[in-house]
Amino acid sequence: MTGITGGTPSMLPAWGGGAVPRNEPLLAVEDLHVEFATRQGAVKAVNGVDYTLEAGETLAVLGESGSGKSVTAQAIMGILDTPPARVTRGRVLFRGTDLLGLSEENRARVRGRRIAMIFQDALSALNPVFTVGWQIGEMFRVHQGASRRDAERRAVELMDRVRIPGAARRLHDYPHQFSGGMRQRIMIAMAVALEPELLIADEPTTALDVTVQAQIMELLTEIQRESGMGMILITHDLGVVADAADKIAVMYGGRIVEHALVHDAYRAPAHPYTRGLLDSIPRIDRKGRELHAITGLPPNLLDMPPGCSFAPRCPYRQGDCAVEAPPLHRIGPTRGSACHYWREVLDGSHG
Amino acid sequence: MGRYVIRRLLQVIPVLLGATFLIFSVVFALPGDPIASMAGDKRMPPHIVAELTERYHLDDPFLVQYWHYLSGLLQGDFGETFAGGGVSEIIAGKFQVSLNLALTALVMETVVGVGLGFYAALRRGRAQDTLVLAATLLLISVPTLVTGFVLQLLLGVELKRSTGIDFFPISGAFDGWRSYLLPGFVLAGTSIAYLTRLTRTTLAETLRADYVRTAVAKGLPRRRIVGRHALRNALIPVVTYLGADLGTLMGSAVITETIFNLPGLGQELFRSIYERQQPVVVGIVTLLVLVYVLANLVVDLLYAVLDPRIRYE
């Protein structure tokens, strides 16, 4: 297993440029920039994101709303609304091929077949006027030219695989007739129908009950282990991450501020924002005490502050933070932190 | 589905009862004496007044009169005029003309409106989209009176004079379906504009829906995404508008019928109100309500076909 920026120092991409990895990873995002054109000006949603993912690996992308985690995923998938969105810089290498350079036709050939995606709200993500069997079977009919009967038979198999009770009976039901958890299972069935090499799960459990959340995550990790596909798990739920992911990338203000192996990050975060996130998890041994909250608001993407975008909210802030943006300091072979004072954070001592 | 249809059919009964009651009471409340007006400025002999009053139940209380009317209506009898003619016979021919006109307008509206709306929605924000929007605005702003006469002049008179093509009759209903081409378009005018805008907006909205994004993520071809996944959802409000518009087109064609000299319900209704032929007025309005209610029934059934969420409620 390799770190986010590769296993060897030479593979660590410098800011602004992408080094070509020697062994092609499943996915390598290099220096990705995405902007949205609005009346108020260009919203810089993603400002130089790098990460790599190997087959069979799970990368958790953490961050609050507006941190650019979903936009990055949509750019990989090629489902950004363009305009207003625009990829201004960067590459998305999928098994060595830059997806951003492909024609729309070739891109569509990758979507659904080799890279699949599941979304947060399965109720709105499934088409309300078609049966679930039809929507799952569509994958086989359109991509493989399967007959209707054949597509239905395989849809039932998939529904069985994601453990929908009475799959054959429910083939002709509509999305609104299922519960939230069952609907997300249908989304998963549809996404893994063609056995993709990469699955992007964009907050797959956010809209669900806590008990159902665990079941869905269990299903996802199980399918991933069986099929060996890579998975990008976008979430803001730290509890979900610990069990499912191999490594994490924490995003803030459109950048990755820390990347690490999951256990390293949980044991000792190297960025104040990661620390803040971990501290704000309610814990049973701190029952009765006030919850920790990160003060302040996320940065305005229309008007990014000079220097570190987290500086206004940062307890480790010092004079140079507001002036000079920290590069992604390399801490170890699998770890990086975009903080001038990552040593202090790592030690847990307030500077 | 079966239960939905039955429930929806049962709802028609109170609607029809309420509507006829309302129409009847409004016409009942109109001032003036229909019998006195029959004789013009002369005095009507008292025994004839008594006889007519008796014959048309004019002395009976309102509810009894309504009951007489309703029981006739249920047997398909719209009553008779004060001149003694059957209202059903008077209406029948006019209804056919109005229905032809309205259906012609509806077809044009659907083809042009939905087509243009579709075209604009897929080019949202571009020059073609703006052009379509400007054109619809123009169509909404110009009154029927103007479009009617201008088209009569250009396509009816000038075209024939300059090229000899005599394809668009401008008066009367004697040339089969061709008689309805120009008046149909004039009548459909504003509806075309509204439907274009409605189709454009709903389709553009639908194209941004989450399930369309899912369809893109599934790697489907663009044709399929628009034609299957978006279209079916976008059609729901369009169908509603079309259904409601059929009734409006039939009842509001007075000006168009007059310009093109088509003997339809609008003209007849106008004349009957003017001449205080109350049975005819009630008859026509009842018929229009019936068309309205039936059109809405068809729309609601189509709804259930288009949107499964309604079927299972």
XYZ file of C-alpha atoms in Angstrom, chain A residues 64 252-253 257 271-273 293-300 303-326 338-340:
42
model
C -16.808 20.353 5.447
C -10.090 22.678 3.348
C -10.724 25.661 1.075
C -4.373 20.180 4.013
C -2.779 19.776 10.739
C -4.795 22.024 13.090
C -7.923 21.511 11.003
C -16.163 23.370 17.991
C -13.912 24.941 15.395
C -14.564 28.664 15.700
C -15.227 30.881 12.728
C -16.562 30.161 9.258
C -15.206 28.371 6.168
C -13.316 30.685 3.804
C -15.126 32.663 1.146
C -12.176 35.976 -1.976
C -9.592 33.623 -0.590
C -7.363 35.156 2.084
C -3.686 35.412 1.257
C -1.580 32.940 3.151
C -3.127 29.908 4.796
C -6.885 29.681 4.222
C -7.366 28.128 7.665
C -5.365 30.795 9.486
C -8.342 32.939 10.622
C -9.746 29.950 12.553
C -6.500 28.369 13.646
C -5.376 28.132 17.285
C -1.758 27.591 16.140
C -1.787 30.769 14.051
C 1.317 32.943 14.009
C 2.281 36.092 12.151
C 3.483 34.524 8.911
C 0.383 32.341 8.462
C -1.677 35.214 7.078
C 1.089 36.133 4.648
C 2.572 32.956 3.286
C 0.545 29.964 2.183
C 2.110 26.814 3.607
C -0.027 21.975 4.700
C 0.844 23.760 7.938
C 3.920 25.789 8.818
